[in-house]
Amino acid sequence: MIRFPGTELDAATADFIRANGIRAVCLFRQNMRDTEQLTRLTTDLRAVLGPEALIAIDQEGGAVVRSTWVPAPPAAMALGAADDTDLARRTGAAVARAVKALGFNWNFAPVLDLNNNPRNPVIAERSFGADPQRAADLALAWMAGSEAEGVACCVKHFPGHGDTSVDSHRDLPTVAKPRAELERFEFAPFRRAAPLAPAVMTAHIVYPSIDANNPATMSPSILDGILRRDWDYRGVIITDGMDMHAIAGRYGVGNAAVRALKAGADMVMALGTPATQEDTLAAIAAAIADGTLSAADVAARLGRLRALATRYPCAAHPYATDAADRATMAEGWRRALTARGTPRRPAPGARLRLVARQDVVSDGVSEAGVPAAAVAACLGKLFDVELATFADAETFDWSALPADGRFTVLASTSRLRYGPHARTTWKPDLHLALWNPYQALDIDAPALMTYGFAPPALEAVHAWLAGEIEATGRCPVPGF
């Protein structure tokens, strides 16, 4: 599987796909502008990928969405807070309808990682929670909704990225737990999903109790041993991006691709540059030529990929349920709203000071957060709002804010946890945790947690502030 830049299929990329028999592409935000453009792009891709085309997207929900103009799904942890499998199923179906209409047949979701590490820098609200049973119930309901609409899911990141404090996009994490503990927690949702999931994505993480020498992506003990042999998994195994520093920086993309396929993966996600994609192709071709990858193994992998593409045909479809799907998403965001402590609403028309970050940037996985001005506009419908922004939370002097009686609201609009300065000196009257719920643990103030910053999340906050709804969600991870 490859990626490429731009919003059109250029001639060089089309020639590269044809010449190398590429059958799979993953599209990102940089490839998308609007429905008309994206539908044209996926149509052009199908023409060059052929009848077994697999066109993929990361449309998880919350901050991890690529097509941002379609109905905005709640994050997995928002659905965990709402704790309703029917809502999860309806959400998965609505996501599938939207992406299928755009020409996708493979969605890299849902996330089955259990977020049992508050310092996890990359999963957090992408997880359905910390309890393996309930997280699996919700994730499988979400997947059933997608399945009913004809879009293949891909559960991730096997065998679990939840208990790490390192982002595998940046370095190679280790989960040093005994096998028995992994079986009870991290493995449990994946084991339940194995008979049902069309595809599984691997984690670039070392699990020393199983294989101290290889990350899961390149571990025969994990991919072939546990997933294929022990659990009898018969779907597609695809790696996470092989351009991530956990892999490319340590093993080299070509070597790593061959090792992943040899370990049991069916497809490598070569999301790097054309040069690294060429290196990957050359390494795989050499491994087939010298017998490192046997003809039988290659045939089995191609057969599984062919079966996936056949079961989930790729073609754009009319999208007739936009309004109904937006209503489903709005329901999810509202029911997810979670209070920590006893947050109080300012009086209607009250003088209010909003404190928020100046910049909103992507962390490389998620889309950029909500701008401070957008939060101010939301609150400004109800209150007299003065906006104060900061560039660096660790140097922002909270005591310098005017002591003028304004009700002070902190809006957290990034995934970053707060450092010691903010944790010990910031004193808002209300904390709106609009992305990472763990930020509510950093600031000593009553908090309202949304698990995401999409427009319907802000609309839910507005409804709570207006007294139209209560915060009925329950955060599905310990500590709250």
CSV table of C-alpha atoms in Angstrom, one decimal:
chain,number,residue,atom,x,y,z
A,1,MET,CA,0.0,0.0,0.0
A,2,ILE,CA,1.3,3.4,-0.9
A,3,ARG,CA,0.4,7.1,-0.4
A,4,PHE,CA,1.2,10.0,-2.6
A,5,PRO,CA,0.9,13.8,-2.4
A,6,GLY,CA,-1.6,16.1,-4.0
A,7,THR,CA,-5.3,16.1,-4.8
A,8,GLU,CA,-5.1,14.6,-8.3
A,9,LEU,CA,-3.6,11.4,-9.6
A,10,ASP,CA,-0.6,12.6,-11.5
A,11,ALA,CA,0.8,10.7,-14.5
A,12,ALA,CA,4.0,9.6,-12.7
A,13,THR,CA,2.1,8.1,-9.8
A,14,ALA,CA,-0.4,6.4,-12.2
A,15,ASP,CA,2.5,4.9,-14.2
A,16,PHE,CA,4.2,3.8,-10.9
A,17,ILE,CA,1.0,2.0,-9.8
A,18,ARG,CA,0.6,0.3,-13.1
A,19,ALA,CA,4.2,-0.7,-13.5
A,20,ASN,CA,4.4,-2.3,-10.1
A,21,GLY,CA,1.0,-3.9,-9.8
A,22,ILE,CA,0.1,-1.8,-6.8
A,23,ARG,CA,-3.4,-2.6,-5.7
A,24,ALA,CA,-3.8,-0.4,-2.5
A,25,VAL,CA,-3.6,3.3,-1.7
A,26,CYS,CA,-4.2,5.1,1.6
A,27,LEU,CA,-5.4,8.7,1.3
A,28,PHE,CA,-4.8,11.5,3.8
A,29,ARG,CA,-6.0,15.0,4.5
A,30,GLN,CA,-3.5,16.4,2.0
A,31,ASN,CA,-5.3,14.4,-0.7
A,32,MET,CA,-8.7,15.9,0.0
A,33,ARG,CA,-10.4,19.1,-0.7
A,34,ASP,CA,-14.2,18.4,-1.1
A,35,THR,CA,-16.6,15.7,-2.3
A,36,GLU,CA,-16.3,16.5,-6.0
A,37,GLN,CA,-12.5,16.4,-6.0
A,38,LEU,CA,-12.2,13.4,-3.8
A,39,THR,CA,-14.8,11.3,-5.7
A,40,ARG,CA,-12.9,12.1,-8.9
A,41,LEU,CA,-9.6,11.1,-7.3
A,42,THR,CA,-10.9,7.7,-6.1
A,43,THR,CA,-12.5,7.1,-9.4
A,44,ASP,CA,-9.2,7.7,-11.2
A,45,LEU,CA,-7.4,5.5,-8.7
A,46,ARG,CA,-9.8,2.6,-9.3
A,47,ALA,CA,-9.1,2.9,-13.0
A,48,VAL,CA,-5.3,2.3,-12.5
A,49,LEU,CA,-5.5,0.0,-9.4
A,50,GLY,CA,-7.8,-2.4,-11.2
A,51,PRO,CA,-10.7,-4.6,-10.1
A,52,GLU,CA,-9.0,-5.6,-6.8
A,53,ALA,CA,-8.5,-2.0,-5.7
A,54,LEU,CA,-8.3,-1.3,-2.0
A,55,ILE,CA,-8.6,2.4,-1.2
A,56,ALA,CA,-8.2,3.2,2.5
A,57,ILE,CA,-8.8,6.0,4.9
A,58,ASP,CA,-8.3,6.7,8.7
A,59,GLN,CA,-11.8,7.8,9.6
A,60,GLU,CA,-11.8,6.7,13.2
A,61,GLY,CA,-13.7,9.6,14.7
A,62,GLY,CA,-12.8,12.5,17.0
A,63,ALA,CA,-9.4,14.0,16.1
A,64,VAL,CA,-8.5,11.2,13.7
A,65,VAL,CA,-10.6,11.9,10.6
A,66,ARG,CA,-9.4,12.7,7.1
A,67,SER,CA,-12.6,13.7,5.3
A,68,THR,CA,-13.5,16.6,7.6
A,69,TRP,CA,-16.6,17.9,5.9
A,70,VAL,CA,-18.8,14.7,6.2
A,71,PRO,CA,-20.7,14.1,9.4
A,72,ALA,CA,-18.1,14.2,12.3
A,73,PRO,CA,-18.0,11.0,14.3
A,74,PRO,CA,-17.4,11.0,18.1
A,75,ALA,CA,-14.1,9.7,19.2
A,76,ALA,CA,-14.0,6.1,20.4
A,77,MET,CA,-13.6,7.3,24.0
A,78,ALA,CA,-16.7,9.5,23.6
A,79,LEU,CA,-18.7,6.4,22.7
A,80,GLY,CA,-17.1,4.7,25.7
A,81,ALA,CA,-18.4,7.5,27.9
A,82,ALA,CA,-21.9,7.2,26.4
A,83,ASP,CA,-21.6,3.4,26.9
A,84,ASP,CA,-24.3,2.3,24.4
A,85,THR,CA,-23.6,-0.4,21.9
A,86,ASP,CA,-26.5,0.6,19.7
A,87,LEU,CA,-25.1,4.1,19.4
A,88,ALA,CA,-21.7,2.7,18.6
A,89,ARG,CA,-23.2,0.5,15.9
A,90,ARG,CA,-25.2,3.4,14.4
A,91,THR,CA,-22.0,5.5,14.5
A,92,GLY,CA,-20.0,2.9,12.7
A,93,ALA,CA,-22.7,2.6,10.0
A,94,ALA,CA,-22.9,6.3,9.5
A,95,VAL,CA,-19.1,6.6,9.1
A,96,ALA,CA,-19.2,3.8,6.6
A,97,ARG,CA,-21.9,5.4,4.5
A,98,ALA,CA,-20.0,8.6,4.3
A,99,VAL,CA,-16.6,7.1,3.2
A,100,LYS,CA,-18.2,4.6,0.9
A,101,ALA,CA,-19.9,7.4,-0.9
A,102,LEU,CA,-16.5,9.0,-1.5
A,103,GLY,CA,-15.1,5.8,-3.1
A,104,PHE,CA,-13.4,4.1,-0.1
A,105,ASN,CA,-13.8,0.5,0.7
A,106,TRP,CA,-11.4,0.1,3.6
A,107,ASN,CA,-11.4,2.1,6.9
A,108,PHE,CA,-8.5,1.8,9.3
A,109,ALA,CA,-10.8,1.7,12.4
A,110,PRO,CA,-11.9,0.9,15.0
A,111,VAL,CA,-9.0,1.2,17.5
A,112,LEU,CA,-9.0,-1.8,19.9
A,113,ASP,CA,-6.1,-0.5,22.1
A,114,LEU,CA,-7.0,-0.2,25.8
A,115,ASN,CA,-5.8,3.1,27.0
A,116,ASN,CA,-4.6,2.1,30.4
A,117,ASN,CA,-1.6,4.5,30.5
A,118,PRO,CA,-2.6,8.2,31.2
A,119,ARG,CA,0.7,9.3,29.6
A,120,ASN,CA,0.1,7.6,26.3
A,121,PRO,CA,0.9,10.3,23.7
A,122,VAL,CA,-0.9,8.9,20.7
A,123,ILE,CA,-3.9,6.8,21.7
A,124,ALA,CA,-5.8,8.5,24.6
A,125,GLU,CA,-9.3,9.3,23.3
A,126,ARG,CA,-8.9,7.1,20.3
A,127,SER,CA,-9.5,4.1,22.6
A,128,PHE,CA,-13.0,3.0,23.7
A,129,GLY,CA,-11.7,2.7,27.3
A,130,ALA,CA,-9.6,0.6,29.7
A,131,ASP,CA,-11.9,-2.3,30.4
A,132,PRO,CA,-11.3,-5.1,27.8
A,133,GLN,CA,-14.8,-6.5,27.9
A,134,ARG,CA,-16.7,-3.2,27.5
A,135,ALA,CA,-14.2,-1.7,25.0
A,136,ALA,CA,-14.5,-4.8,22.8
A,137,ASP,CA,-18.4,-4.7,23.1
A,138,LEU,CA,-18.4,-1.1,21.8
A,139,ALA,CA,-15.7,-1.7,19.1
A,140,LEU,CA,-17.4,-4.8,17.7
A,141,ALA,CA,-20.7,-2.9,17.6
A,142,TRP,CA,-19.0,-0.1,15.7
A,143,MET,CA,-17.5,-2.6,13.3
A,144,ALA,CA,-20.8,-4.4,12.8
A,145,GLY,CA,-22.3,-1.1,11.7
A,146,SER,CA,-19.5,-0.6,9.1
A,147,GLU,CA,-19.9,-4.2,8.0
A,148,ALA,CA,-23.6,-3.7,7.4
A,149,GLU,CA,-22.8,-0.8,5.0
A,150,GLY,CA,-20.2,-2.7,3.0
A,151,VAL,CA,-17.0,-1.0,4.2
A,152,ALA,CA,-14.1,-3.2,5.5
A,153,CYS,CA,-12.8,-2.4,9.0
A,154,CYS,CA,-9.3,-2.8,10.1
A,155,VAL,CA,-8.8,-3.2,13.9
A,156,LYS,CA,-5.6,-1.8,15.3
A,157,HIS,CA,-2.9,-1.7,16.7
A,158,PHE,CA,-2.4,-5.4,17.3
A,159,PRO,CA,-1.5,-6.6,19.9
A,160,GLY,CA,-2.1,-3.3,21.7
A,161,HIS,CA,-0.7,0.2,21.8
A,162,GLY,CA,-2.5,1.5,24.9
A,163,ASP,CA,0.0,1.0,27.6
A,164,THR,CA,2.9,2.9,26.1
A,165,SER,CA,4.4,6.3,26.9
A,166,VAL,CA,6.2,6.5,23.5
A,167,ASP,CA,4.6,7.3,20.2
A,168,SER,CA,5.7,4.7,17.6
A,169,HIS,CA,5.6,7.4,14.9
A,170,ARG,CA,8.7,8.8,16.7
A,171,ASP,CA,10.5,5.9,18.4
A,172,LEU,CA,10.1,2.2,19.2
A,173,PRO,CA,8.0,1.5,22.3
A,174,THR,CA,8.2,-1.5,24.6
A,175,VAL,CA,5.4,-3.1,26.6
A,176,ALA,CA,7.2,-5.1,29.3
A,177,LYS,CA,4.3,-7.1,30.7
A,178,PRO,CA,4.1,-10.9,31.4
A,179,ARG,CA,2.3,-12.9,28.8
A,180,ALA,CA,-0.5,-13.7,31.2
A,181,GLU,CA,-1.2,-10.1,31.8
A,182,LEU,CA,-1.2,-9.3,28.1
A,183,GLU,CA,-3.7,-12.1,27.5
A,184,ARG,CA,-6.1,-10.7,30.2
A,185,PHE,CA,-5.9,-7.1,29.0
A,186,GLU,CA,-4.2,-6.0,25.7
A,187,PHE,CA,-4.9,-9.2,23.7
A,188,ALA,CA,-8.5,-9.6,24.9
A,189,PRO,CA,-10.3,-7.2,22.5
A,190,PHE,CA,-8.3,-8.5,19.5
A,191,ARG,CA,-9.0,-12.1,20.4
A,192,ARG,CA,-12.7,-11.4,20.4
A,193,ALA,CA,-12.5,-9.5,17.1
A,194,ALA,CA,-10.4,-12.2,15.3
A,195,PRO,CA,-13.3,-14.2,14.0
A,196,LEU,CA,-15.1,-11.1,12.7
A,197,ALA,CA,-12.5,-8.5,11.6
A,198,PRO,CA,-11.8,-8.3,7.9
A,199,ALA,CA,-8.3,-6.9,8.6
A,200,VAL,CA,-5.9,-6.3,11.5
A,201,MET,CA,-3.2,-3.7,11.6
A,202,THR,CA,0.1,-4.4,13.5
A,203,ALA,CA,1.8,-2.3,16.1
A,204,HIS,CA,5.4,-1.2,15.9
A,205,ILE,CA,6.0,-2.2,19.5
A,206,VAL,CA,8.2,-4.8,21.2
A,207,TYR,CA,6.6,-7.2,23.7
A,208,PRO,CA,9.7,-8.9,25.4
A,209,SER,CA,7.7,-11.6,27.1
A,210,ILE,CA,6.8,-12.9,23.6
A,211,ASP,CA,9.6,-11.8,21.3
A,212,ALA,CA,12.3,-9.6,22.7
A,213,ASN,CA,14.1,-9.3,19.3
A,214,ASN,CA,11.3,-8.0,17.0
A,215,PRO,CA,8.5,-5.5,17.1
A,216,ALA,CA,5.1,-7.1,16.6
A,217,THR,CA,5.1,-6.0,13.0
A,218,MET,CA,8.1,-8.2,12.3
A,219,SER,CA,7.5,-10.9,14.8
A,220,PRO,CA,6.7,-14.5,13.6
A,221,SER,CA,5.8,-15.4,17.2
A,222,ILE,CA,3.1,-12.7,17.3
A,223,LEU,CA,1.7,-12.6,13.7
A,224,ASP,CA,2.0,-16.2,12.6
A,225,GLY,CA,2.2,-17.7,16.1
A,226,ILE,CA,-0.5,-15.9,18.1
A,227,LEU,CA,-2.8,-14.4,15.4
A,228,ARG,CA,-2.7,-17.0,12.7
A,229,ARG,CA,-2.0,-20.3,14.5
A,230,ASP,CA,-3.3,-19.8,18.1
A,231,TRP,CA,-6.4,-17.7,17.1
A,232,ASP,CA,-6.9,-19.1,13.6
A,233,TYR,CA,-7.2,-15.6,12.1
A,234,ARG,CA,-8.0,-15.8,8.4
A,235,GLY,CA,-8.4,-12.2,7.5
A,236,VAL,CA,-5.8,-9.7,6.1
A,237,ILE,CA,-2.8,-8.6,8.3
A,238,ILE,CA,-1.5,-5.2,7.3
A,239,THR,CA,1.4,-3.3,8.9
A,240,ASP,CA,1.2,0.2,10.3
A,241,GLY,CA,3.1,2.8,8.3
A,242,MET,CA,6.6,1.4,7.6
A,243,ASP,CA,7.9,5.0,7.3
A,244,MET,CA,7.4,5.5,11.1
A,245,HIS,CA,10.6,6.1,13.0
A,246,ALA,CA,10.0,2.9,15.1
A,247,ILE,CA,10.7,0.9,11.9
A,248,ALA,CA,12.3,3.0,9.2
A,249,GLY,CA,14.9,4.6,11.5
A,250,ARG,CA,16.1,1.2,12.9
A,251,TYR,CA,15.7,-1.5,10.3
A,252,GLY,CA,15.4,0.3,6.9
A,253,VAL,CA,12.2,0.1,4.9
A,254,GLY,CA,13.2,-2.6,2.5
A,255,ASN,CA,14.6,-5.0,5.1
A,256,ALA,CA,11.6,-4.3,7.4
A,257,ALA,CA,9.1,-4.9,4.7
A,258,VAL,CA,10.5,-8.4,3.9
A,259,ARG,CA,10.7,-9.2,7.6
A,260,ALA,CA,7.1,-8.2,8.1
A,261,LEU,CA,5.9,-10.3,5.2
A,262,LYS,CA,8.0,-13.2,6.4
A,263,ALA,CA,6.6,-12.9,9.9
A,264,GLY,CA,3.0,-13.2,8.6
A,265,ALA,CA,1.8,-9.8,7.3
A,266,ASP,CA,-0.1,-9.8,4.0
A,267,MET,CA,0.5,-6.2,3.0
A,268,VAL,CA,3.1,-3.6,4.0
A,269,MET,CA,2.1,0.0,4.3
A,270,ALA,CA,4.8,1.8,2.4
A,271,LEU,CA,3.7,5.4,3.1
A,272,GLY,CA,7.1,7.1,2.6
A,273,THR,CA,8.5,8.8,-0.4
A,274,PRO,CA,8.7,7.4,-4.0
A,275,ALA,CA,12.3,6.5,-3.2
A,276,THR,CA,11.5,4.5,-0.1
A,277,GLN,CA,8.6,2.9,-2.0
A,278,GLU,CA,11.0,1.8,-4.7
A,279,ASP,CA,13.4,0.4,-2.0
A,280,THR,CA,10.5,-1.6,-0.6
A,281,LEU,CA,9.5,-3.0,-3.9
A,282,ALA,CA,13.0,-3.9,-4.8
A,283,ALA,CA,13.5,-5.7,-1.5
A,284,ILE,CA,10.3,-7.7,-1.8
A,285,ALA,CA,11.1,-8.6,-5.4
A,286,ALA,CA,14.6,-9.8,-4.3
A,287,ALA,CA,13.1,-11.8,-1.4
A,288,ILE,CA,10.7,-13.5,-3.8
A,289,ALA,CA,13.5,-14.2,-6.3
A,290,ASP,CA,15.8,-15.8,-3.7
A,291,GLY,CA,13.1,-17.8,-2.0
A,292,THR,CA,13.0,-15.8,1.3
A,293,LEU,CA,9.4,-15.4,0.5
A,294,SER,CA,8.1,-18.6,-1.0
A,295,ALA,CA,5.7,-18.7,-4.0
A,296,ALA,CA,3.2,-20.5,-1.8
A,297,ASP,CA,3.4,-17.7,0.9
A,298,VAL,CA,3.0,-15.0,-1.7
A,299,ALA,CA,0.0,-16.7,-3.3
A,300,ALA,CA,-1.7,-17.1,0.1
A,301,ARG,CA,-1.2,-13.4,0.8
A,302,LEU,CA,-2.5,-12.3,-2.6
A,303,GLY,CA,-5.4,-14.6,-2.1
A,304,ARG,CA,-6.4,-13.0,1.2
A,305,LEU,CA,-6.1,-9.5,-0.4
A,306,ARG,CA,-8.1,-10.6,-3.4
A,307,ALA,CA,-10.8,-11.9,-1.1
A,308,LEU,CA,-11.0,-8.6,0.8
A,309,ALA,CA,-11.3,-6.6,-2.3
A,310,THR,CA,-14.0,-9.0,-3.7
A,311,ARG,CA,-16.0,-8.9,-0.5
A,312,TYR,CA,-15.9,-5.1,-0.3
A,313,PRO,CA,-16.0,-3.8,-3.9
A,314,CYS,CA,-14.7,-0.3,-4.3
A,315,ALA,CA,-16.9,2.3,-6.1
A,316,ALA,CA,-18.4,5.6,-5.2
A,317,HIS,CA,-22.1,5.6,-4.2
A,318,PRO,CA,-24.7,8.3,-3.8
A,319,TYR,CA,-24.9,9.7,-0.3
A,320,ALA,CA,-28.5,10.2,0.7
A,321,THR,CA,-28.3,10.1,4.5
A,322,ASP,CA,-26.2,13.2,5.4
A,323,ALA,CA,-28.8,14.8,7.6
A,324,ALA,CA,-29.7,11.6,9.5
A,325,ASP,CA,-26.0,10.8,10.0
A,326,ARG,CA,-25.3,14.2,11.3
A,327,ALA,CA,-28.1,13.7,13.8
A,328,THR,CA,-26.5,10.4,14.9
A,329,MET,CA,-23.1,12.0,15.4
A,330,ALA,CA,-24.6,14.9,17.3
A,331,GLU,CA,-26.4,12.5,19.6
A,332,GLY,CA,-23.1,10.8,20.3
A,333,TRP,CA,-21.2,14.0,21.1
A,334,ARG,CA,-24.0,15.1,23.5
A,335,ARG,CA,-24.3,11.8,25.3
A,336,ALA,CA,-20.5,11.7,25.7
A,337,LEU,CA,-20.2,15.0,27.6
A,338,THR,CA,-18.6,14.1,30.9
A,339,ALA,CA,-18.3,16.2,34.1
A,340,ARG,CA,-15.3,16.0,36.4
A,341,GLY,CA,-15.9,17.6,39.8
A,342,THR,CA,-18.9,19.9,39.9
A,343,PRO,CA,-18.6,22.3,36.9
A,344,ARG,CA,-21.0,25.3,37.2
A,345,ARG,CA,-22.4,27.3,34.3
A,346,PRO,CA,-21.9,31.0,34.2
A,347,ALA,CA,-25.0,33.1,34.4
A,348,PRO,CA,-26.5,34.0,30.9
A,349,GLY,CA,-24.8,37.0,29.5
A,350,ALA,CA,-22.0,36.8,32.1
A,351,ARG,CA,-18.6,38.4,31.6
A,352,LEU,CA,-16.3,35.6,30.7
A,353,ARG,CA,-12.6,35.2,30.0
A,354,LEU,CA,-11.5,32.4,27.7
A,355,VAL,CA,-7.9,31.2,27.9
A,356,ALA,CA,-6.7,28.9,25.0
A,357,ARG,CA,-3.6,28.1,22.9
A,358,GLN,CA,-2.7,30.5,20.1
A,359,ASP,CA,-1.8,27.7,17.6
A,360,VAL,CA,-3.6,24.5,16.7
A,361,VAL,CA,-1.4,22.1,15.0
A,362,SER,CA,-1.6,18.5,13.9
A,363,ASP,CA,0.5,16.0,15.8
A,364,GLY,CA,1.1,14.0,12.7
A,365,VAL,CA,-1.7,11.5,13.5
A,366,SER,CA,-4.7,13.7,14.2
A,367,GLU,CA,-6.1,16.7,12.4
A,368,ALA,CA,-5.3,20.2,13.8
A,369,GLY,CA,-7.3,21.2,16.9
A,370,VAL,CA,-10.0,23.9,17.0
A,371,PRO,CA,-8.8,27.5,16.8
A,372,ALA,CA,-9.2,29.7,19.9
A,373,ALA,CA,-11.4,32.1,17.9
A,374,ALA,CA,-13.9,29.3,17.1
A,375,VAL,CA,-14.2,28.4,20.8
A,376,ALA,CA,-14.7,32.1,21.6
A,377,ALA,CA,-17.4,32.4,19.0
A,378,CYS,CA,-19.2,29.4,20.4
A,379,LEU,CA,-19.1,30.9,23.9
A,380,GLY,CA,-19.9,34.3,22.6
A,381,LYS,CA,-23.4,33.2,21.7
A,382,LEU,CA,-24.2,33.1,25.4
A,383,PHE,CA,-21.6,35.3,27.1
A,384,ASP,CA,-19.6,38.5,26.9
A,385,VAL,CA,-16.3,36.8,26.0
A,386,GLU,CA,-12.7,38.2,26.2
A,387,LEU,CA,-10.1,36.0,24.7
A,388,ALA,CA,-6.6,35.5,26.1
A,389,THR,CA,-4.2,33.2,24.3
A,390,PHE,CA,-0.9,31.6,25.1
A,391,ALA,CA,2.0,30.2,23.1
A,392,ASP,CA,3.7,28.1,25.7
A,393,ALA,CA,1.7,26.7,28.7
A,394,GLU,CA,4.9,26.4,30.7
A,395,THR,CA,5.6,30.1,30.6
A,396,PHE,CA,2.1,31.5,30.6
A,397,ASP,CA,1.6,33.6,33.8
A,398,TRP,CA,-1.9,32.9,35.0
A,399,SER,CA,-1.6,35.4,37.8
A,400,ALA,CA,-1.1,38.2,35.2
A,401,LEU,CA,-4.7,37.8,34.1
A,402,PRO,CA,-6.8,40.8,35.3
A,403,ALA,CA,-8.6,40.3,38.6
A,404,ASP,CA,-11.7,41.9,37.2
A,405,GLY,CA,-14.3,39.4,38.3
A,406,ARG,CA,-14.7,37.7,34.9
A,407,PHE,CA,-15.6,34.0,35.0
A,408,THR,CA,-12.4,32.3,33.6
A,409,VAL,CA,-12.6,29.3,31.2
A,410,LEU,CA,-9.6,27.3,30.1
A,411,ALA,CA,-10.2,25.5,26.8
A,412,SER,CA,-7.6,22.7,26.1
A,413,THR,CA,-7.4,22.4,22.3
A,414,SER,CA,-4.4,20.1,21.8
A,415,ARG,CA,-3.5,16.5,22.8
A,416,LEU,CA,-0.4,17.6,24.9
A,417,ARG,CA,-0.6,17.0,28.6
A,418,TYR,CA,0.2,20.0,30.8
A,419,GLY,CA,3.5,20.4,32.5
A,420,PRO,CA,4.3,21.2,36.2
A,421,HIS,CA,3.9,25.0,35.8
A,422,ALA,CA,0.4,24.9,34.4
A,423,ARG,CA,-0.6,22.1,36.8
A,424,THR,CA,0.5,24.1,39.9
A,425,THR,CA,-0.4,27.7,39.0
A,426,TRP,CA,-3.4,27.7,36.6
A,427,LYS,CA,-6.8,28.3,38.4
A,428,PRO,CA,-9.7,28.5,35.9
A,429,ASP,CA,-13.3,28.5,37.1
A,430,LEU,CA,-14.1,25.9,34.4
A,431,HIS,CA,-11.9,23.7,32.3
A,432,LEU,CA,-13.2,22.6,28.8
A,433,ALA,CA,-11.1,19.6,27.9
A,434,LEU,CA,-11.8,19.6,24.2
A,435,TRP,CA,-9.5,16.8,23.1
A,436,ASN,CA,-7.5,14.7,25.5
A,437,PRO,CA,-9.6,13.9,28.6
A,438,TYR,CA,-6.5,13.3,30.6
A,439,GLN,CA,-5.8,17.0,30.6
A,440,ALA,CA,-8.7,17.3,33.0
A,441,LEU,CA,-6.4,15.5,35.6
A,442,ASP,CA,-3.7,18.2,35.1
A,443,ILE,CA,-5.7,21.3,36.1
A,444,ASP,CA,-7.2,21.7,39.6
A,445,ALA,CA,-10.6,22.9,38.4
A,446,PRO,CA,-14.1,21.5,37.6
A,447,ALA,CA,-14.0,20.2,34.0
A,448,LEU,CA,-16.3,19.3,31.1
A,449,MET,CA,-14.8,16.7,28.8
A,450,THR,CA,-15.9,16.3,25.2
A,451,TYR,CA,-13.2,13.8,23.8
A,452,GLY,CA,-12.9,15.9,20.7
A,453,PHE,CA,-13.2,19.3,19.1
A,454,ALA,CA,-15.4,18.7,16.0
A,455,PRO,CA,-18.2,21.3,15.5
A,456,PRO,CA,-20.9,19.0,17.0
A,457,ALA,CA,-18.7,18.7,20.1
A,458,LEU,CA,-18.7,22.5,20.5
A,459,GLU,CA,-22.4,22.5,19.9
A,460,ALA,CA,-22.8,20.0,22.8
A,461,VAL,CA,-20.7,22.3,25.0
A,462,HIS,CA,-23.0,25.2,24.0
A,463,ALA,CA,-26.1,23.2,24.8
A,464,TRP,CA,-24.7,22.4,28.3
A,465,LEU,CA,-23.7,25.9,29.0
A,466,ALA,CA,-27.2,27.0,27.9
A,467,GLY,CA,-28.7,24.5,30.4
A,468,GLU,CA,-30.4,22.5,27.6
A,469,ILE,CA,-28.6,19.2,28.4
A,470,GLU,CA,-26.7,17.7,31.3
A,471,ALA,CA,-23.3,16.0,31.2
A,472,THR,CA,-24.3,12.3,31.5
A,473,GLY,CA,-21.2,10.6,30.1
A,474,ARG,CA,-18.9,8.5,32.4
A,475,CYS,CA,-15.2,8.5,31.5
A,476,PRO,CA,-14.3,4.9,30.6
A,477,VAL,CA,-10.7,5.0,32.0
A,478,PRO,CA,-9.5,5.0,35.6
A,479,GLY,CA,-8.7,8.2,37.5
A,480,PHE,CA,-11.8,10.2,36.9
